[in-house]
Amino acid sequence: MTDPVWPMLLGRFTWDSLPFVRAWHNPTTNELIAAAAGGIVVVSGIAVLVLITVLRRWRWLWTEWLTSLDHKKIGILYIVIALVMLARALVEANLMRLQQAVAVGNPGFVAPEHFAELFSTHGSIMIFFMAMPFLTGLINYLVPLQIGARDVAFPVLNAISLWLTAAGAALMMASLVIGRFSTGGWSGYPPFTEIGFNPGVGPDYWIWAVTLGSLASTMTGINIAVTIYKMRCPGMKLMRMPLFTWTSLCTAILMIFAMPPLTVATALLALDRYLGFHFFTNALGGNMMHYANLFWMFGHPEVYIVILPAFGIYSEVVSTFSSKELYGYKSLVIATMAIAVLSFTVWLHHFFTMGQSASINAAFGIATMAIGVPTGVKIYNWIWTMFRGEVRFTTPMIYALAFMMTFVLGGLTGIILAFPPLDYIVHNTLFLVAHFHNMLIPGTLYGLLAAYTFWFPKVFGYRLDERWGRISCLCWIVGFYLAFMPLYVLGASGMARRTQAVMETAYRPWLYMAEAGALILLCAFAALIVQLWVSIRRRGANDVFVGDPWDGRALEWSVSAPPPEFNFARLPHVDQAHWFYDAKRKYAPYAPPIAYHDIWMLRNSAVAPVIGIASGAATFGLVWHMWWLAIFGLIVIFAAVVARSFVRDTHRVIPASEVARIDESWREATARAQPVPREIETSPANQGLALVRS
Amino acid sequence: MSASETKHAGLNLGGTDAKTHAEAEHAIFGFWIFLMSDAVIFALLFATYGVMLPATAGGPTPTSVFKIGPTFAETLLLLTSSLTYGMASVAMKHGSPLGGIHRWLAVTLLLGLIFLAFEWHDFSDMFAQGAYPTRSGFLSAFFGLVPLHGLHVIAGIVWILVMMVQLRVFGLDARVKINLLRLGLFWHFLDIVWIAIFSTVYLPGLLP
Amino acid sequence: MNGNDERRAEVRSYLVGYAGAIVMTGVAFAIVQWPIASPKLTFAAVLTLAFTQIVLQFRCFLHISLRRSARDDLQLILFSTLVVALMVGGTLVILLNLRERMM
Ligand code: HEM
Ligand SMILES: [Cu+2]
């Protein structure tokens, strides 16, 4: 069972690599869980394939989605990936919580190695395959609409980024079915992840999944930055851009400069593992501290990569649902830029305990505290925006309020951690785990969910069910407090993070409480699914084709929902910030354009799916030492890139008559629609046309 | 805004082809950002090299394996190829007959190949002296950095070949022009990285 | 400026860049091959020459000029330089300090 099967072809695959075989031979709860997880992946994978075949949807899937270069479809696909991965990571989080709650004074039901896999996949997925794809999807969808463009600057590159991310996510999934994942945590510190301690496939899965994600994000960053710098519609000066676009720009810049350290870290680790280099080994002059240094040069900016877009989302949500202009737009922009720059100056706070001199620690501690200042500025901005506004407590707004209160708490514990002597005490305990979840859940997850609720009507043309939205929101809030506040207590009393079994019985009540919270969080996700289901069923009643259900401010609300493929029948000309909001009050924004013109759009292209599948295959080959597969994959990637550079027939035209037909049918709908006042905007009376009192 | 204004890094087409010039603005900006991102990768490898320099683990040291002669030759080759690529882009911009562009590209290609041959020879010399990457942290860092530049040169050479074919197939259409401009940035960038390599890796290593 | 003048100016720019690069490279190699100063000083001189040469190549080969280049390009270069300086400087300070304390 442990001998390689056809090593020429299958590399280091053994029958034992399959969790099903392991569970057959050794049916413990631990192995059965692993086999069940693998089984779920296989069965649901097959179910999806069968479903598409039975519904005869392959052609539709291929032409409408997989090969499409439309930034909107790419954005949606990103978010689909993110939601699937979120489900998995949440289940894993619950398993960990359950294990720790059960394993007080006994070994529990999850074996140590398996527990380590759980926190490694949970962390890696949440960061690289939940938060990143989710926000990339939102940015992709919204930024071109907000700046009045027809697409991003490099649509093909955009599709390639999507497919590389998908390949990384697929590797994460494959690790459930074939082999095991890394036990080295989401940060993959050597020397533990070096070949000497970890000769298996686990760290290799981690290395390649993360590297694919990292390359994809670098390319996304370039794409978004160029889009925002060079593709804005006439009159859209930088200081007129919506705040979400601003935070997207800063996130893009962070991606461009902060993903390379990660790429370098994983690439050097791969050199160590595959070719026997000595970058981070114990022997022959390796320096594992340098890995920590490289990883956190990425890792700290990364937390701002995932948080800044949420700041943008909250800015839009708070100002829309307060019917007020954002308070201190300029200071928000400056604060965002300040955070982006400062985030490159604090990485050492992740390894205060490494042994460098106290003065270096002090310098980085002070820099870390300084970064709290611009963040604080923002909180005040949002509060002042609500002040004397017409505040409505819709679901996105509740997320925003929960965020403000909870995030401030997390910020306070962050200041504690930024103080080196205190960090020495709580370093590597659950206090830290509580802190970063306290930042990431309100700071990222709530923001993403607020955005999901807020822009869903724009993307699909009907509103989400408000009641289930609130239930889900409430569960995310209550669940968070129950699941993570106890961890502060546990951490402060010395419980180490990544602990598989607990010896101290006094911890038990807190662990129970945390487990209850984790269950509520799982319910929150379930409520989200129910909400989606209910909303799809009732989509007729909640239709907002006209496209402006919330009396929105930025340009994305000025087109139909869903927007036409070319976004704007005529590219807008703006003469101020929130031009659309004012236009609704002063001019007639729904008046038809004087003339329609032909619009050139990109044809579909198979190059991105080919590259994505080939890179998935190549990295899978690298993980399993199936060298033929790795080489074959690389050749296909190369050939695809070269072949694409020879394609000249890249565009197709949408004739003016077609543009006119689409646009006029929408304008007729706007003329028919009943304007809705703000008080009943969450009722079926909302047809997507805002009642304006000027 | 006049057509001859500098819209992006590298040679600007300006008035010679106003339409492509306008298109080039965002296309080149994107590539320029990519190069900056790549520069961060190189910078980190330089920093890694600095950190690992003392980690010779009793094995070969910089002084014992670096040679000044071949390094100087490699430098001259790469510098000259930067000039010849510049000539190719001037020829492209001002609409010389395709033969001119081809010739300059071919010279650049040749210089790049000779550079690689020299580098290959250097590395095999080092291997013969027992200086291979698995020997020590210092050598790992060296072989993590310098061959990465070499790989970039290989990529550049393949790219030149592809562009020579495209010139044959499409002539000087907008996409060929833009890609030649991008390739120019790439090639000059490699030259600049090499300056950093000989100035922070080879020459200091040869100092007593 | 007509096409021919422009062409001549561009060729000149490449040639000037090339000549300058050759000279600075030559000097850098020469002072290492035939030392005239202490190693520290020589190293400093090599780095200065490299920096000057890089600036020259930016000017002559990449056609970046403070006066004429687009603001976006200059901002990008500035920011990249800042990030590289922070990362390289920070790495060297932190890890060399660590090494010292472990020796
Ligand atoms: C929403 C419910 C969530 C629950 C119940 C949860 C639970 C957990 C648990 C139990 C751990 C292991 C703690 C330990 O080391 O003992 C953990 C680690 C971690 N979580 Fe979460 N988490 C949640 C959401 C998130 C989100 C939204 C993110 C990021 C966006 C995230 C990122 C991480 C990371 C990076 C780790 C560290 C993994 C490691 O130790 O390498 N989690 N989480
Ligand atoms: Cu940090």
CSV table of C-alpha atoms in Angstrom, one decimal, chain A residues 324-474:
chain,number,residue,atom,x,y,z
A,324,LYS,CA,-25.7,61.8,2.6
A,325,GLU,CA,-22.5,62.7,0.9
A,326,LEU,CA,-19.5,60.9,2.4
A,327,TYR,CA,-18.0,63.1,5.2
A,328,GLY,CA,-14.5,64.1,4.5
A,329,TYR,CA,-14.0,62.4,1.1
A,330,LYS,CA,-10.5,63.9,0.7
A,331,SER,CA,-9.4,62.7,4.2
A,332,LEU,CA,-10.6,59.2,3.4
A,333,VAL,CA,-8.6,59.2,0.2
A,334,ILE,CA,-5.5,60.4,1.9
A,335,ALA,CA,-6.0,58.0,4.8
A,336,THR,CA,-6.3,55.1,2.3
A,337,MET,CA,-3.1,56.1,0.6
A,338,ALA,CA,-1.3,56.6,3.9
A,339,ILE,CA,-2.3,53.1,4.9
A,340,ALA,CA,-1.0,51.7,1.6
A,341,VAL,CA,2.4,53.3,2.1
A,342,LEU,CA,2.7,52.6,5.8
A,343,SER,CA,1.7,49.0,5.3
A,344,PHE,CA,5.2,48.4,3.9
A,345,THR,CA,6.9,49.6,7.1
A,346,VAL,CA,5.6,47.3,9.8
A,347,TRP,CA,6.1,43.7,8.8
A,348,LEU,CA,8.5,42.9,11.6
A,349,HIS,CA,5.6,43.0,14.2
A,350,HIS,CA,4.8,39.5,13.1
A,351,PHE,CA,8.2,38.3,14.5
A,352,PHE,CA,9.1,40.5,17.4
A,353,THR,CA,10.2,37.4,19.3
A,354,MET,CA,12.8,36.4,16.7
A,355,GLY,CA,15.7,37.8,18.5
A,356,GLN,CA,16.7,41.1,16.9
A,357,SER,CA,17.6,44.0,19.0
A,358,ALA,CA,15.1,45.9,21.2
A,359,SER,CA,15.6,49.1,19.3
A,360,ILE,CA,14.5,47.5,16.0
A,361,ASN,CA,11.5,46.1,17.7
A,362,ALA,CA,10.7,49.5,19.1
A,363,ALA,CA,10.9,51.1,15.7
A,364,PHE,CA,8.5,48.7,14.1
A,365,GLY,CA,6.2,48.8,17.2
A,366,ILE,CA,5.9,52.5,16.8
A,367,ALA,CA,5.3,52.3,13.1
A,368,THR,CA,2.6,49.8,13.8
A,369,MET,CA,0.8,52.0,16.2
A,370,ALA,CA,1.1,54.9,13.7
A,371,ILE,CA,-0.9,52.9,11.1
A,372,GLY,CA,-3.8,52.9,13.5
A,373,VAL,CA,-4.2,56.7,13.0
A,374,PRO,CA,-5.4,56.8,9.4
A,375,THR,CA,-7.7,53.8,10.2
A,376,GLY,CA,-9.2,55.8,13.1
A,377,VAL,CA,-9.7,58.8,10.8
A,378,LYS,CA,-11.9,56.6,8.7
A,379,ILE,CA,-14.1,55.4,11.5
A,380,TYR,CA,-14.8,59.1,12.3
A,381,ASN,CA,-15.6,59.8,8.7
A,382,TRP,CA,-18.2,57.1,8.6
A,383,ILE,CA,-19.8,58.2,11.9
A,384,TRP,CA,-20.0,61.8,10.7
A,385,THR,CA,-21.5,60.6,7.5
A,386,MET,CA,-24.4,59.0,9.4
A,387,PHE,CA,-24.8,62.0,11.6
A,388,ARG,CA,-28.1,63.7,10.9
A,389,GLY,CA,-28.5,61.5,7.8
A,390,GLU,CA,-31.6,59.6,6.8
A,391,VAL,CA,-30.2,56.3,8.1
A,392,ARG,CA,-31.9,53.1,7.1
A,393,PHE,CA,-31.0,49.9,8.8
A,394,THR,CA,-30.8,47.6,5.8
A,395,THR,CA,-28.7,44.5,5.8
A,396,PRO,CA,-25.6,46.1,4.4
A,397,MET,CA,-25.9,49.0,6.8
A,398,ILE,CA,-26.1,46.6,9.7
A,399,TYR,CA,-23.0,44.9,8.6
A,400,ALA,CA,-21.3,48.3,8.4
A,401,LEU,CA,-22.4,49.2,11.9
A,402,ALA,CA,-21.3,45.9,13.3
A,403,PHE,CA,-18.0,46.4,11.5
A,404,MET,CA,-17.4,49.8,13.1
A,405,MET,CA,-17.9,48.6,16.6
A,406,THR,CA,-16.2,45.3,16.3
A,407,PHE,CA,-13.3,46.5,14.3
A,408,VAL,CA,-12.4,49.1,16.9
A,409,LEU,CA,-12.2,46.4,19.5
A,410,GLY,CA,-9.9,44.4,17.2
A,411,GLY,CA,-7.8,47.5,16.7
A,412,LEU,CA,-7.4,48.0,20.4
A,413,THR,CA,-6.1,44.4,20.8
A,414,GLY,CA,-3.8,45.1,17.9
A,415,ILE,CA,-2.3,48.0,19.7
A,416,ILE,CA,-1.6,45.6,22.5
A,417,LEU,CA,0.2,43.3,20.2
A,418,ALA,CA,2.1,46.1,18.6
A,419,PHE,CA,3.8,46.7,22.0
A,420,PRO,CA,6.8,44.3,21.9
A,421,PRO,CA,7.0,43.4,25.6
A,422,LEU,CA,3.3,42.5,25.6
A,423,ASP,CA,3.6,40.6,22.4
A,424,TYR,CA,6.3,38.5,24.0
A,425,ILE,CA,3.6,37.3,26.4
A,426,VAL,CA,0.7,36.6,24.0
A,427,HIS,CA,2.7,35.7,20.9
A,428,ASN,CA,1.5,32.5,19.4
A,429,THR,CA,-1.5,32.1,21.7
A,430,LEU,CA,-5.1,32.2,20.9
A,431,PHE,CA,-5.0,35.9,21.8
A,432,LEU,CA,-3.5,36.5,18.4
A,433,VAL,CA,-6.0,34.2,16.7
A,434,ALA,CA,-8.8,36.2,18.4
A,435,HIS,CA,-7.2,39.5,17.3
A,436,PHE,CA,-6.8,38.7,13.6
A,437,HIS,CA,-10.2,37.1,13.3
A,438,ASN,CA,-11.5,40.2,15.1
A,439,MET,CA,-9.9,42.3,12.2
A,440,LEU,CA,-10.6,39.9,9.3
A,441,ILE,CA,-14.2,38.9,10.0
A,442,PRO,CA,-15.6,42.4,10.4
A,443,GLY,CA,-13.0,44.0,8.3
A,444,THR,CA,-13.2,41.7,5.3
A,445,LEU,CA,-15.9,39.1,5.6
A,446,TYR,CA,-18.7,41.5,6.7
A,447,GLY,CA,-17.6,44.0,4.0
A,448,LEU,CA,-17.7,41.3,1.3
A,449,LEU,CA,-21.2,40.2,2.5
A,450,ALA,CA,-22.4,43.8,2.7
A,451,ALA,CA,-21.2,44.2,-0.9
A,452,TYR,CA,-22.9,41.0,-1.9
A,453,THR,CA,-26.2,42.2,-0.5
A,454,PHE,CA,-25.7,45.8,-1.8
A,455,TRP,CA,-24.7,45.1,-5.4
A,456,PHE,CA,-26.6,41.8,-5.9
A,457,PRO,CA,-29.6,43.6,-7.4
A,458,LYS,CA,-27.2,45.4,-9.8
A,459,VAL,CA,-25.6,42.2,-10.9
A,460,PHE,CA,-28.7,40.0,-11.3
A,461,GLY,CA,-31.5,42.4,-11.6
A,462,TYR,CA,-33.5,41.5,-8.5
A,463,ARG,CA,-33.1,42.2,-4.8
A,464,LEU,CA,-32.1,39.6,-2.2
A,465,ASP,CA,-34.6,38.7,0.4
A,466,GLU,CA,-34.2,41.1,3.3
A,467,ARG,CA,-35.5,39.0,6.1
A,468,TRP,CA,-33.1,36.1,5.5
A,469,GLY,CA,-30.4,38.6,4.9
A,470,ARG,CA,-30.9,40.0,8.4
A,471,ILE,CA,-31.1,36.6,10.0
A,472,SER,CA,-27.8,35.7,8.4
A,473,CYS,CA,-26.2,39.0,9.4
A,474,LEU,CA,-27.4,38.6,13.0
